[in-house]
PDB file of C-alpha atoms in Angstrom:
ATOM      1  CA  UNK A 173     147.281  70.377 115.014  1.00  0.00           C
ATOM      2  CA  UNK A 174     146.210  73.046 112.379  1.00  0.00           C
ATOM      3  CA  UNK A 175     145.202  76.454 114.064  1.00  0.00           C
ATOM      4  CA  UNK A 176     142.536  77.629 111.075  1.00  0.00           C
ATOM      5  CA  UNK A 177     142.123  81.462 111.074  1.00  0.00           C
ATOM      6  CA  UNK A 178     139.134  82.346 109.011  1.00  0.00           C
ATOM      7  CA  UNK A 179     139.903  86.162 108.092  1.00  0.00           C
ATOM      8  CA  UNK A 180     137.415  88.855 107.307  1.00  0.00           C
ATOM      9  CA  UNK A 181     139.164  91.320 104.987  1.00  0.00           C
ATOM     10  CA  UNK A 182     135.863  93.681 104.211  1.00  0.00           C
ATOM     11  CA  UNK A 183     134.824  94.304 100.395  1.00  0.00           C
ATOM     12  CA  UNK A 184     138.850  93.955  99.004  1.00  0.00           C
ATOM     13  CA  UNK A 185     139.404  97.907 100.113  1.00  0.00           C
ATOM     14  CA  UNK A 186     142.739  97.099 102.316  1.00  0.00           C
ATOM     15  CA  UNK A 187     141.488 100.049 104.431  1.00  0.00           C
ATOM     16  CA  UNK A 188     138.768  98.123 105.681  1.00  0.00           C
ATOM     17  CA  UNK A 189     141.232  95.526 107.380  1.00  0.00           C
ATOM     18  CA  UNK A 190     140.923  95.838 111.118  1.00  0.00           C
ATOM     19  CA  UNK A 191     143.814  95.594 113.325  1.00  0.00           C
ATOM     20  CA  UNK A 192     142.479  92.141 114.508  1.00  0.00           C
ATOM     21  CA  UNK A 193     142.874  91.276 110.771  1.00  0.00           C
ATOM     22  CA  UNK A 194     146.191  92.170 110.366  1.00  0.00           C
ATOM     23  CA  UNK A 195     147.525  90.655 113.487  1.00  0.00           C
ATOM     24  CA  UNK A 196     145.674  87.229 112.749  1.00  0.00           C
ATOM     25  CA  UNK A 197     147.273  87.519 109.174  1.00  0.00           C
ATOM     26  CA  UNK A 198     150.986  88.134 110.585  1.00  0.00           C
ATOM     27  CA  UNK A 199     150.975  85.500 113.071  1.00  0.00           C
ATOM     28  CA  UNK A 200     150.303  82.979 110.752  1.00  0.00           C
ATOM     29  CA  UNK A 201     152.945  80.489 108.864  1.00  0.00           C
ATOM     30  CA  UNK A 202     150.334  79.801 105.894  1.00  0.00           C
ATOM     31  CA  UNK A 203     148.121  81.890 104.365  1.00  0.00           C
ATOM     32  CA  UNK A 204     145.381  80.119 101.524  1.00  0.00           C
ATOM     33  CA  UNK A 205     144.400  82.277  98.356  1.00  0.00           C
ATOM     34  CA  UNK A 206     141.774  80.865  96.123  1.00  0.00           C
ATOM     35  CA  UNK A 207     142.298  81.606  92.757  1.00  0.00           C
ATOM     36  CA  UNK A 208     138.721  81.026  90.618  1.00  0.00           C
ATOM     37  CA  UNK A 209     140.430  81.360  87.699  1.00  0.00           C
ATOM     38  CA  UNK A 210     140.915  83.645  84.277  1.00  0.00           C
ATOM     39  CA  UNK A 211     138.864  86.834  84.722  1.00  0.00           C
ATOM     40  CA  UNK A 212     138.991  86.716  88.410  1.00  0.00           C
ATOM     41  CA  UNK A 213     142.395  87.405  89.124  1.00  0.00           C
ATOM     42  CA  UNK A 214     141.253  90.198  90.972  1.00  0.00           C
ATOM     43  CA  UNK A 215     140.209  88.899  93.725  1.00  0.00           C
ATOM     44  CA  UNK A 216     142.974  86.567  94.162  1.00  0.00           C
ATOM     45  CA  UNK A 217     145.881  89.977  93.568  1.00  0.00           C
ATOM     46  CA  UNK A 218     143.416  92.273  95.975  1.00  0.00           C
ATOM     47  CA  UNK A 219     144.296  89.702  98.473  1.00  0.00           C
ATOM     48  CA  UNK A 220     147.913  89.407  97.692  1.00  0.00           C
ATOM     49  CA  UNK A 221     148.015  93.234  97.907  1.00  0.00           C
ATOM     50  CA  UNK A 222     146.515  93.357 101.502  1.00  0.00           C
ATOM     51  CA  UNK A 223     148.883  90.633 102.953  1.00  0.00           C
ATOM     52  CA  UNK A 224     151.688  92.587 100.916  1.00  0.00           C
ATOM     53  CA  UNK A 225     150.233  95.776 103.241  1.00  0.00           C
ATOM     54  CA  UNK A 226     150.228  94.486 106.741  1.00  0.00           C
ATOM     55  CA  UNK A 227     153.365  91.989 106.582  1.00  0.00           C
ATOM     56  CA  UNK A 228     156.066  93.966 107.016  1.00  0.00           C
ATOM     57  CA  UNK A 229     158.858  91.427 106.941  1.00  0.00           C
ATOM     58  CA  UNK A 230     158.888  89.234 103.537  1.00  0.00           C
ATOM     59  CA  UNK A 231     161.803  86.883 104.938  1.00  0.00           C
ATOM     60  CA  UNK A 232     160.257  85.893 108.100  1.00  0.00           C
ATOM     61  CA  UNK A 233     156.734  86.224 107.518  1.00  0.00           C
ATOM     62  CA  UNK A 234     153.932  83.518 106.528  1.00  0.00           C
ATOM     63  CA  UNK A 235     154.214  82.037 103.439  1.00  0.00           C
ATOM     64  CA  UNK A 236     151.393  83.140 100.767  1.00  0.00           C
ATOM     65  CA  UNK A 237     149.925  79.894  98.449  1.00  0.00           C
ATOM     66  CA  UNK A 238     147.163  80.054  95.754  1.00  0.00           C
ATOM     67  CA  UNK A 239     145.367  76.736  95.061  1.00  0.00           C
ATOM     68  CA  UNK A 240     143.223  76.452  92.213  1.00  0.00           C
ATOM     69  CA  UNK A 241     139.433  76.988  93.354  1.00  0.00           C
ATOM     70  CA  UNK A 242     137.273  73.812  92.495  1.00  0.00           C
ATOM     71  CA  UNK A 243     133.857  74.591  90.456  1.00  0.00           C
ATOM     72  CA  UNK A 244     130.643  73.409  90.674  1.00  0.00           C
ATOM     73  CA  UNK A 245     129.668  70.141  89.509  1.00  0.00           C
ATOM     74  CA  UNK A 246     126.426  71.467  86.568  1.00  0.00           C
ATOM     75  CA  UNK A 247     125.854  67.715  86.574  1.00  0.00           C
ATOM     76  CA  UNK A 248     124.478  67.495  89.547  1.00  0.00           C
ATOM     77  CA  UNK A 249     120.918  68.894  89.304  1.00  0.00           C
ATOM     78  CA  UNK A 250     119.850  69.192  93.206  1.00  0.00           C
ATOM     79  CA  UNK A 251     121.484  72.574  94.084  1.00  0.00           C
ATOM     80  CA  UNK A 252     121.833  71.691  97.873  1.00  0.00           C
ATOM     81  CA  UNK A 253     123.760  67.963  96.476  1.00  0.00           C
ATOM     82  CA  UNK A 254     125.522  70.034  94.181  1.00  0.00           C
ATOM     83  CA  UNK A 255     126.857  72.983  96.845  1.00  0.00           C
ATOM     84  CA  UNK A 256     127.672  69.762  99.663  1.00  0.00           C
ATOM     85  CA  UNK A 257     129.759  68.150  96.740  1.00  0.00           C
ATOM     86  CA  UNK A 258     131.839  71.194  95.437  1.00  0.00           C
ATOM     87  CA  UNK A 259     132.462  72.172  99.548  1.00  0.00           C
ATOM     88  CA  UNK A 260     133.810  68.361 100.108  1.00  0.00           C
ATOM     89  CA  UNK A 261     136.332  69.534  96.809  1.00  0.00           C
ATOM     90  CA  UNK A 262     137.294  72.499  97.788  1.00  0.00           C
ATOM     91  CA  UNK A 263     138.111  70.592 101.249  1.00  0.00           C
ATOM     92  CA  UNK A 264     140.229  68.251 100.332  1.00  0.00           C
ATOM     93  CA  UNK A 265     142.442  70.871  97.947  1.00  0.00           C
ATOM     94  CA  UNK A 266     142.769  73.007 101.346  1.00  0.00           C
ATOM     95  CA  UNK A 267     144.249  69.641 103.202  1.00  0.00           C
ATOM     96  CA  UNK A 268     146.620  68.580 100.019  1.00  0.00           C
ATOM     97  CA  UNK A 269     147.774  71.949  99.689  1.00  0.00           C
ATOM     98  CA  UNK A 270     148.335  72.509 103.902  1.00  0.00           C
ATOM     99  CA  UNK A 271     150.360  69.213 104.068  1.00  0.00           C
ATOM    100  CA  UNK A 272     152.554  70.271 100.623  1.00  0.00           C
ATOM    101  CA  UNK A 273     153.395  73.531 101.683  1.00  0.00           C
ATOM    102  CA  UNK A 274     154.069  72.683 105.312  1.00  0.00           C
ATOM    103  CA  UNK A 275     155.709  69.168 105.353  1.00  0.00           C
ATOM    104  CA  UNK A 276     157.568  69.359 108.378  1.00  0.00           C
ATOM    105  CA  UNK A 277     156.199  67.560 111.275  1.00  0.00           C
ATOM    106  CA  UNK A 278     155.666  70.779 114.051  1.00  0.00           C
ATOM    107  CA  UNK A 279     153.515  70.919 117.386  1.00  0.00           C
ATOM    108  CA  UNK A 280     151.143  73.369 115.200  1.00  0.00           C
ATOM    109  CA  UNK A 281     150.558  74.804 111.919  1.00  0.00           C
ATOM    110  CA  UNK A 282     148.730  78.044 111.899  1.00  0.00           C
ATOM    111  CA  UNK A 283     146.924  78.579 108.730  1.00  0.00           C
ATOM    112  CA  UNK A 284     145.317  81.587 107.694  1.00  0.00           C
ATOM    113  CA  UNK A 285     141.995  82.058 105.184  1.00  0.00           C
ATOM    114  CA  UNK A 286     141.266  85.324 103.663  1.00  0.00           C
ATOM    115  CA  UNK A 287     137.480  85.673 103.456  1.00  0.00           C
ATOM    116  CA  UNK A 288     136.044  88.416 101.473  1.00  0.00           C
ATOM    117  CA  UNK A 289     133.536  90.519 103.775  1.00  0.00           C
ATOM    118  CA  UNK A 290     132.719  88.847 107.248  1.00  0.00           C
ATOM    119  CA  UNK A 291     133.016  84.507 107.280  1.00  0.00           C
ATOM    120  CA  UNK A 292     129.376  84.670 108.850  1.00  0.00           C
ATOM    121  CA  UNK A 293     127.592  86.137 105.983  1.00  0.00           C
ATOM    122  CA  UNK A 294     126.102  84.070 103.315  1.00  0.00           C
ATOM    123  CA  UNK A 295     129.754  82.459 102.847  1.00  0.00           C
ATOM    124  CA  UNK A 296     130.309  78.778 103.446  1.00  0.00           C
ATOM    125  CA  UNK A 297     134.289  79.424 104.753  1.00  0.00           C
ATOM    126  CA  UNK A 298     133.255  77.614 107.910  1.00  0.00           C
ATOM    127  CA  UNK A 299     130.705  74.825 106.765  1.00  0.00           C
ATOM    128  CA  UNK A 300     134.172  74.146 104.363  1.00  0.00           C
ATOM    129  CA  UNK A 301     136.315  74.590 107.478  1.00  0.00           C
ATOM    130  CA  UNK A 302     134.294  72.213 109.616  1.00  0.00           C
ATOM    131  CA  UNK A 303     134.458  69.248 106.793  1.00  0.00           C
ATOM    132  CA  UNK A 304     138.350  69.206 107.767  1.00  0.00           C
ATOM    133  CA  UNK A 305     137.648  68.294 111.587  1.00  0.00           C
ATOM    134  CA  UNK A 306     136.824  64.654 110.123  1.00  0.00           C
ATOM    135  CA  UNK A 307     140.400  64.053 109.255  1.00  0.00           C
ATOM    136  CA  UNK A 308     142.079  66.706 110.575  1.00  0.00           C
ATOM    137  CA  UNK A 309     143.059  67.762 114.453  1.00  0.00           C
ATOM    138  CA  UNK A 310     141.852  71.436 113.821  1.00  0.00           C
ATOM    139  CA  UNK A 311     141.287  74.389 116.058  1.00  0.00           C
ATOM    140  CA  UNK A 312     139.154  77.213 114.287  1.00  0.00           C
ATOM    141  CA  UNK A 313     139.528  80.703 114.890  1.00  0.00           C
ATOM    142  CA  UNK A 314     136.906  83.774 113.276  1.00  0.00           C
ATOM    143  CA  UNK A 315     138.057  87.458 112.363  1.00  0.00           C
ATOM    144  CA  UNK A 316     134.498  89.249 111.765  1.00  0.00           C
ATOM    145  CA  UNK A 317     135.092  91.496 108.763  1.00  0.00           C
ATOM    146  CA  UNK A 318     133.227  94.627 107.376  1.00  0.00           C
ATOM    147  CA  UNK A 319     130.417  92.896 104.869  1.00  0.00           C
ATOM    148  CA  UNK A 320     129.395  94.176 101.668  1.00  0.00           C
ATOM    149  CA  UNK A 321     125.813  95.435 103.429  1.00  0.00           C
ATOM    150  CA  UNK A 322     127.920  98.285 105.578  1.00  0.00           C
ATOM    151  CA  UNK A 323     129.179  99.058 102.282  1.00  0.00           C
ATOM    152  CA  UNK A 324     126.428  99.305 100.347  1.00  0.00           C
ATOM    153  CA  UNK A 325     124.791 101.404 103.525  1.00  0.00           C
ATOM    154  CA  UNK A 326     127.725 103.880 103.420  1.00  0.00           C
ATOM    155  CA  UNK A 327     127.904 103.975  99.428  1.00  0.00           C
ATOM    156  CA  UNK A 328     124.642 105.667  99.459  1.00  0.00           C
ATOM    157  CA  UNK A 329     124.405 107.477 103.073  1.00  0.00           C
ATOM    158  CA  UNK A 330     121.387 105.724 104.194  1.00  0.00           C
ATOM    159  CA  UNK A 331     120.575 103.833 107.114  1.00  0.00           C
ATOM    160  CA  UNK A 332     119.690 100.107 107.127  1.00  0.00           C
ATOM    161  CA  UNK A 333     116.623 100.151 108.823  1.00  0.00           C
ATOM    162  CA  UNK A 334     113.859 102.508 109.011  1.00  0.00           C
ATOM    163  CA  UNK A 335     113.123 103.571 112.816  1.00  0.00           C
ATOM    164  CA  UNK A 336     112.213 100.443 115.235  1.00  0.00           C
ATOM    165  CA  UNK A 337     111.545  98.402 112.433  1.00  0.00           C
ATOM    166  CA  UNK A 338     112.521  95.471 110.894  1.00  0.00           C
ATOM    167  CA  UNK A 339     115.032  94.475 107.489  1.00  0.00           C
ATOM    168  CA  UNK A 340     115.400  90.764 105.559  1.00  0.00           C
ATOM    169  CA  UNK A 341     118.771  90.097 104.435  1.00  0.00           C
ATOM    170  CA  UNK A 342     118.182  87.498 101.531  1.00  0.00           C
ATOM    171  CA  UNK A 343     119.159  86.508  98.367  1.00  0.00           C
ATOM    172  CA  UNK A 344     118.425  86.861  94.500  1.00  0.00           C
ATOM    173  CA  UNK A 345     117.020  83.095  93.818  1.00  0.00           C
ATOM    174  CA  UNK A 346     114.442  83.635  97.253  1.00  0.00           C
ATOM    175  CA  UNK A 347     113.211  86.910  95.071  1.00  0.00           C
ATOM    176  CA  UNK A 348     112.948  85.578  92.219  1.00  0.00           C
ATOM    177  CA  UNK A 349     111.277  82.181  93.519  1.00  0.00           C
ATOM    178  CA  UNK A 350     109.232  83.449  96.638  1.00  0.00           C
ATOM    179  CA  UNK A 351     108.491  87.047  95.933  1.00  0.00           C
ATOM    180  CA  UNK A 352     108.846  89.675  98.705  1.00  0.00           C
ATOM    181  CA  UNK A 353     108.599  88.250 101.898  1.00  0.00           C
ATOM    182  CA  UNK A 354     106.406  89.555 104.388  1.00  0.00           C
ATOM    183  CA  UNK A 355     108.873  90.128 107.099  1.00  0.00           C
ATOM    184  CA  UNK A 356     109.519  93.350 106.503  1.00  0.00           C
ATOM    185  CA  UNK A 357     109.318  96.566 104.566  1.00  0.00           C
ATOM    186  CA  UNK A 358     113.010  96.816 103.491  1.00  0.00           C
ATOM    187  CA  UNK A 359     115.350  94.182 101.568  1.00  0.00           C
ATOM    188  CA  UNK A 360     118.738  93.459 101.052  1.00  0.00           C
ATOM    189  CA  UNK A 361     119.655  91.183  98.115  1.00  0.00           C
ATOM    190  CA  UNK A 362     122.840  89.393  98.235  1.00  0.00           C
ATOM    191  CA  UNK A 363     124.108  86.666  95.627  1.00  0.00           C
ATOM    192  CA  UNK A 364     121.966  87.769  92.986  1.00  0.00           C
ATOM    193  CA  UNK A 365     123.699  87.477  89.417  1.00  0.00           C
ATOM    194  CA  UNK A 366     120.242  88.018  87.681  1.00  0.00           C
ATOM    195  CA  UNK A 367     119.040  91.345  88.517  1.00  0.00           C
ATOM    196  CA  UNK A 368     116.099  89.428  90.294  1.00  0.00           C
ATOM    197  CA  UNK A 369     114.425  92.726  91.252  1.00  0.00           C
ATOM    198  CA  UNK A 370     112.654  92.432  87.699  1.00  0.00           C
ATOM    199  CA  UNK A 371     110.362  89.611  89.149  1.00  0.00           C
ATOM    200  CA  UNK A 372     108.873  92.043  91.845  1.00  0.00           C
ATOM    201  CA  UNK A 373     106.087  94.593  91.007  1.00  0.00           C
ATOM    202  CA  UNK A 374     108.189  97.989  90.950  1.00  0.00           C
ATOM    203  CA  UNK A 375     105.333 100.445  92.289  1.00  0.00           C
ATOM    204  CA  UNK A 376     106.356 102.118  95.426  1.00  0.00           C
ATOM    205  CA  UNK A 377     109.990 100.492  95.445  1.00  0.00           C
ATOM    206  CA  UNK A 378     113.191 102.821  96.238  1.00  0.00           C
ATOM    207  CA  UNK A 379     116.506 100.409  94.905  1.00  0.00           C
ATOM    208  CA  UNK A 380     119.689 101.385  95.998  1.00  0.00           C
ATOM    209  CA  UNK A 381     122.315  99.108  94.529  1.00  0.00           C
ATOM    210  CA  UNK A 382     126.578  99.087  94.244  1.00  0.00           C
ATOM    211  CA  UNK A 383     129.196  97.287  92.469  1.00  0.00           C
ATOM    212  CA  UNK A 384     132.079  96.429  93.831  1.00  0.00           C
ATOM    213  CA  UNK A 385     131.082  98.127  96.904  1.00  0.00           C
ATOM    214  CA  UNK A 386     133.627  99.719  99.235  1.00  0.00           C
ATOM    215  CA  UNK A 387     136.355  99.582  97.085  1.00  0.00           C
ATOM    216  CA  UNK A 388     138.446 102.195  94.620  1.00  0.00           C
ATOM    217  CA  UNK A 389     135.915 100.824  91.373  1.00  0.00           C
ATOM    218  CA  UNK A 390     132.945 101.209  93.228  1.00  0.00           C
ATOM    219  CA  UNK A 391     129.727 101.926  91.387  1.00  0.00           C
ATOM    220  CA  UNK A 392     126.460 103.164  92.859  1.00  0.00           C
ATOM    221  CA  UNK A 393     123.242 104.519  91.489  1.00  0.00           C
ATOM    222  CA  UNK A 394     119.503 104.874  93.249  1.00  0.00           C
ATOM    223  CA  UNK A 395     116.033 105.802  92.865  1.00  0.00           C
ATOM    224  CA  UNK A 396     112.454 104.172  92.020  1.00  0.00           C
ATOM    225  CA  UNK A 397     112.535 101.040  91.208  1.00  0.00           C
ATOM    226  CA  UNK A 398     110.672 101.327  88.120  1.00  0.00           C
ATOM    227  CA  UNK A 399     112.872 104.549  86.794  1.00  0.00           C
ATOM    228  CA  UNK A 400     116.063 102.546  87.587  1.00  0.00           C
ATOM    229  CA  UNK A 401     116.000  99.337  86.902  1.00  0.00           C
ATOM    230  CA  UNK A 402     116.908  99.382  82.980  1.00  0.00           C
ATOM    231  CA  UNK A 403     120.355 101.782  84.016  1.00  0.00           C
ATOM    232  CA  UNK A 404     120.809  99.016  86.379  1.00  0.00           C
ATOM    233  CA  UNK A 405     120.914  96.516  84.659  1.00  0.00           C
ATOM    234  CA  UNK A 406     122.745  98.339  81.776  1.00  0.00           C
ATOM    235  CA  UNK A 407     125.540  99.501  83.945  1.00  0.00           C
ATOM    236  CA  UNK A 408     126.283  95.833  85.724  1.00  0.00           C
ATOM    237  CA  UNK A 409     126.514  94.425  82.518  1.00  0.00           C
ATOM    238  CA  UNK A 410     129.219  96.938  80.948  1.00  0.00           C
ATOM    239  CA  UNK A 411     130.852  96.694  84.555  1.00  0.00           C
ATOM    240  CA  UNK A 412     131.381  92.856  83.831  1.00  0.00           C
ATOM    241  CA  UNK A 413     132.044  92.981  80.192  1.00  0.00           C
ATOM    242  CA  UNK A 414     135.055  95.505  81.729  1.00  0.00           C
ATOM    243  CA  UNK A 415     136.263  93.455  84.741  1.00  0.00           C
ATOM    244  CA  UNK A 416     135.556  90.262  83.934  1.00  0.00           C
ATOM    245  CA  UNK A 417     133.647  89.904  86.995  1.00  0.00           C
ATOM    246  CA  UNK A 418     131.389  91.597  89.194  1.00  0.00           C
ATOM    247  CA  UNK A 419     130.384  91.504  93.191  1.00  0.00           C
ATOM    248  CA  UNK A 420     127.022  93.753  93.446  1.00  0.00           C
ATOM    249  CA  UNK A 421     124.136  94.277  96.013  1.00  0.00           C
ATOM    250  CA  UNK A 422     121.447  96.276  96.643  1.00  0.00           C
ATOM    251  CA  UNK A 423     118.551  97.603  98.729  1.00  0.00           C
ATOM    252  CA  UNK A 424     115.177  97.954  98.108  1.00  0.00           C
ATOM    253  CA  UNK A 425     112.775  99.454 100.150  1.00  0.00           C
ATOM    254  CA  UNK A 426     108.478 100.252  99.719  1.00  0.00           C
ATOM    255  CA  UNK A 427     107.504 103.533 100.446  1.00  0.00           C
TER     256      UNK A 427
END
């Protein structure tokens, strides 16, 4: 039996761990760290630092792995057949890597997955997790983390929604492809690598948009859409030139 903890860790500040976090994290004998490779190492050291913060005991603690993070198959030219195959990949590395690291034949194996922000949040941790019940006797267990929207909210000391109404979380590619939707007054664009608020009509749209939000490298700017927009799009791209990466949201809202 494999106990599978899926671990919200928040926006990689280790502050943002909640005590739920850290006690999943200690009580487990494995815990999985993708690596996605040269120019993200980042990601993979922010969560090596966190499990180096709450485990307290390097002897007797769980042992920390990094696998190598399949990519996407660009062959594939239907994004939905393209996303099932790389999730059946990345899979299968998680069971090789599980059975290497713990051999031994034991009653259970409690494994632990660091997800960045909260697992239930435009992240496919648990469609992945779920692929592993077809071979696997697995039990799976979800730590709700603090997601990149509470820290884009707190970044710029504004609320989410205005009062009694409604918001759309969505993402960059349902911009750019479907305009704004008609659900509500006030956006919140997630997965967007394009600066898709370019394809909108800027008149009477506030933006409020962070980098790496929540954590020390955090970068925030806001105003009108149509006064911002170029300083935007400017900064993210120095940001990655820097980093060699880049996590960013935003807000937008009509006034």
């Amino acid at each position: 039996m494999i106990e599978l903890s899926l671990i919200g860790i928040g926006t990689g500040n280790p502050a943002h761990l909640t005590l739920q976090a850290a006690a999943a994290i200690r009580a487990c004998d494995l815990i999985l760290i993708p690596n996605k490779g040269k120019g993200k190492d980042d990601l993979a050291a922010l969560r090596q630092e966190i499990c180096a913060q709450v485990i307290a005991d390097a002897a007797s603690g769980p042992r920390i792995v990094e696998f190598d993070l399949p990519v996407r198959d660009p062959a594939i030219a239907d994004y939905t057949a393209r996303v099932d195959h790389w999730h059946d990949a990345i899979a299968r590395v998680w069971v090789e890597t599980i059975h290497a690291q713990l051999p031994a034949p034991a009653a259970t194996a409690k494994v632990g997955f660091l997800v960045w922000g909260d697992p239930s949040l435009y992240d496919s941790t648990m469609r992945i997790a779920e692929r592993l019940k077809a071979t696997q006797e697995v039990s799976l267990t979800v730590i709700p983390g603090v997601t990149s929207i509470q820290a884009l909210t707190a970044a710029h000391v504004i609320p989410l929604n205005e009062i009694g109404a409604p918001f759309t979380v969505t993402t960059g590619r349902q911009l750019r492809e479907n305009g704004w939707p008609e659900s509500a007054d006030t956006l919140v664009i997630m997965l967007d690598g394009e600066c898709s608020f370019q394809a909108i009509d800027p008149t009477g749209v506030n933006i409020w948009w962070s980098a790496y939000a929540g954590m020390e490298n955090q970068i925030s700017l806001s105003g009108p859409l149509a006064e911002t927009a170029e300083q935007i799009i400017q900064t993210r791209a120095q940001a990655r030139a820097d980093h060699g990466w880049i996590m960013d949201i935003y807000l937008l809202r009509k006034s």
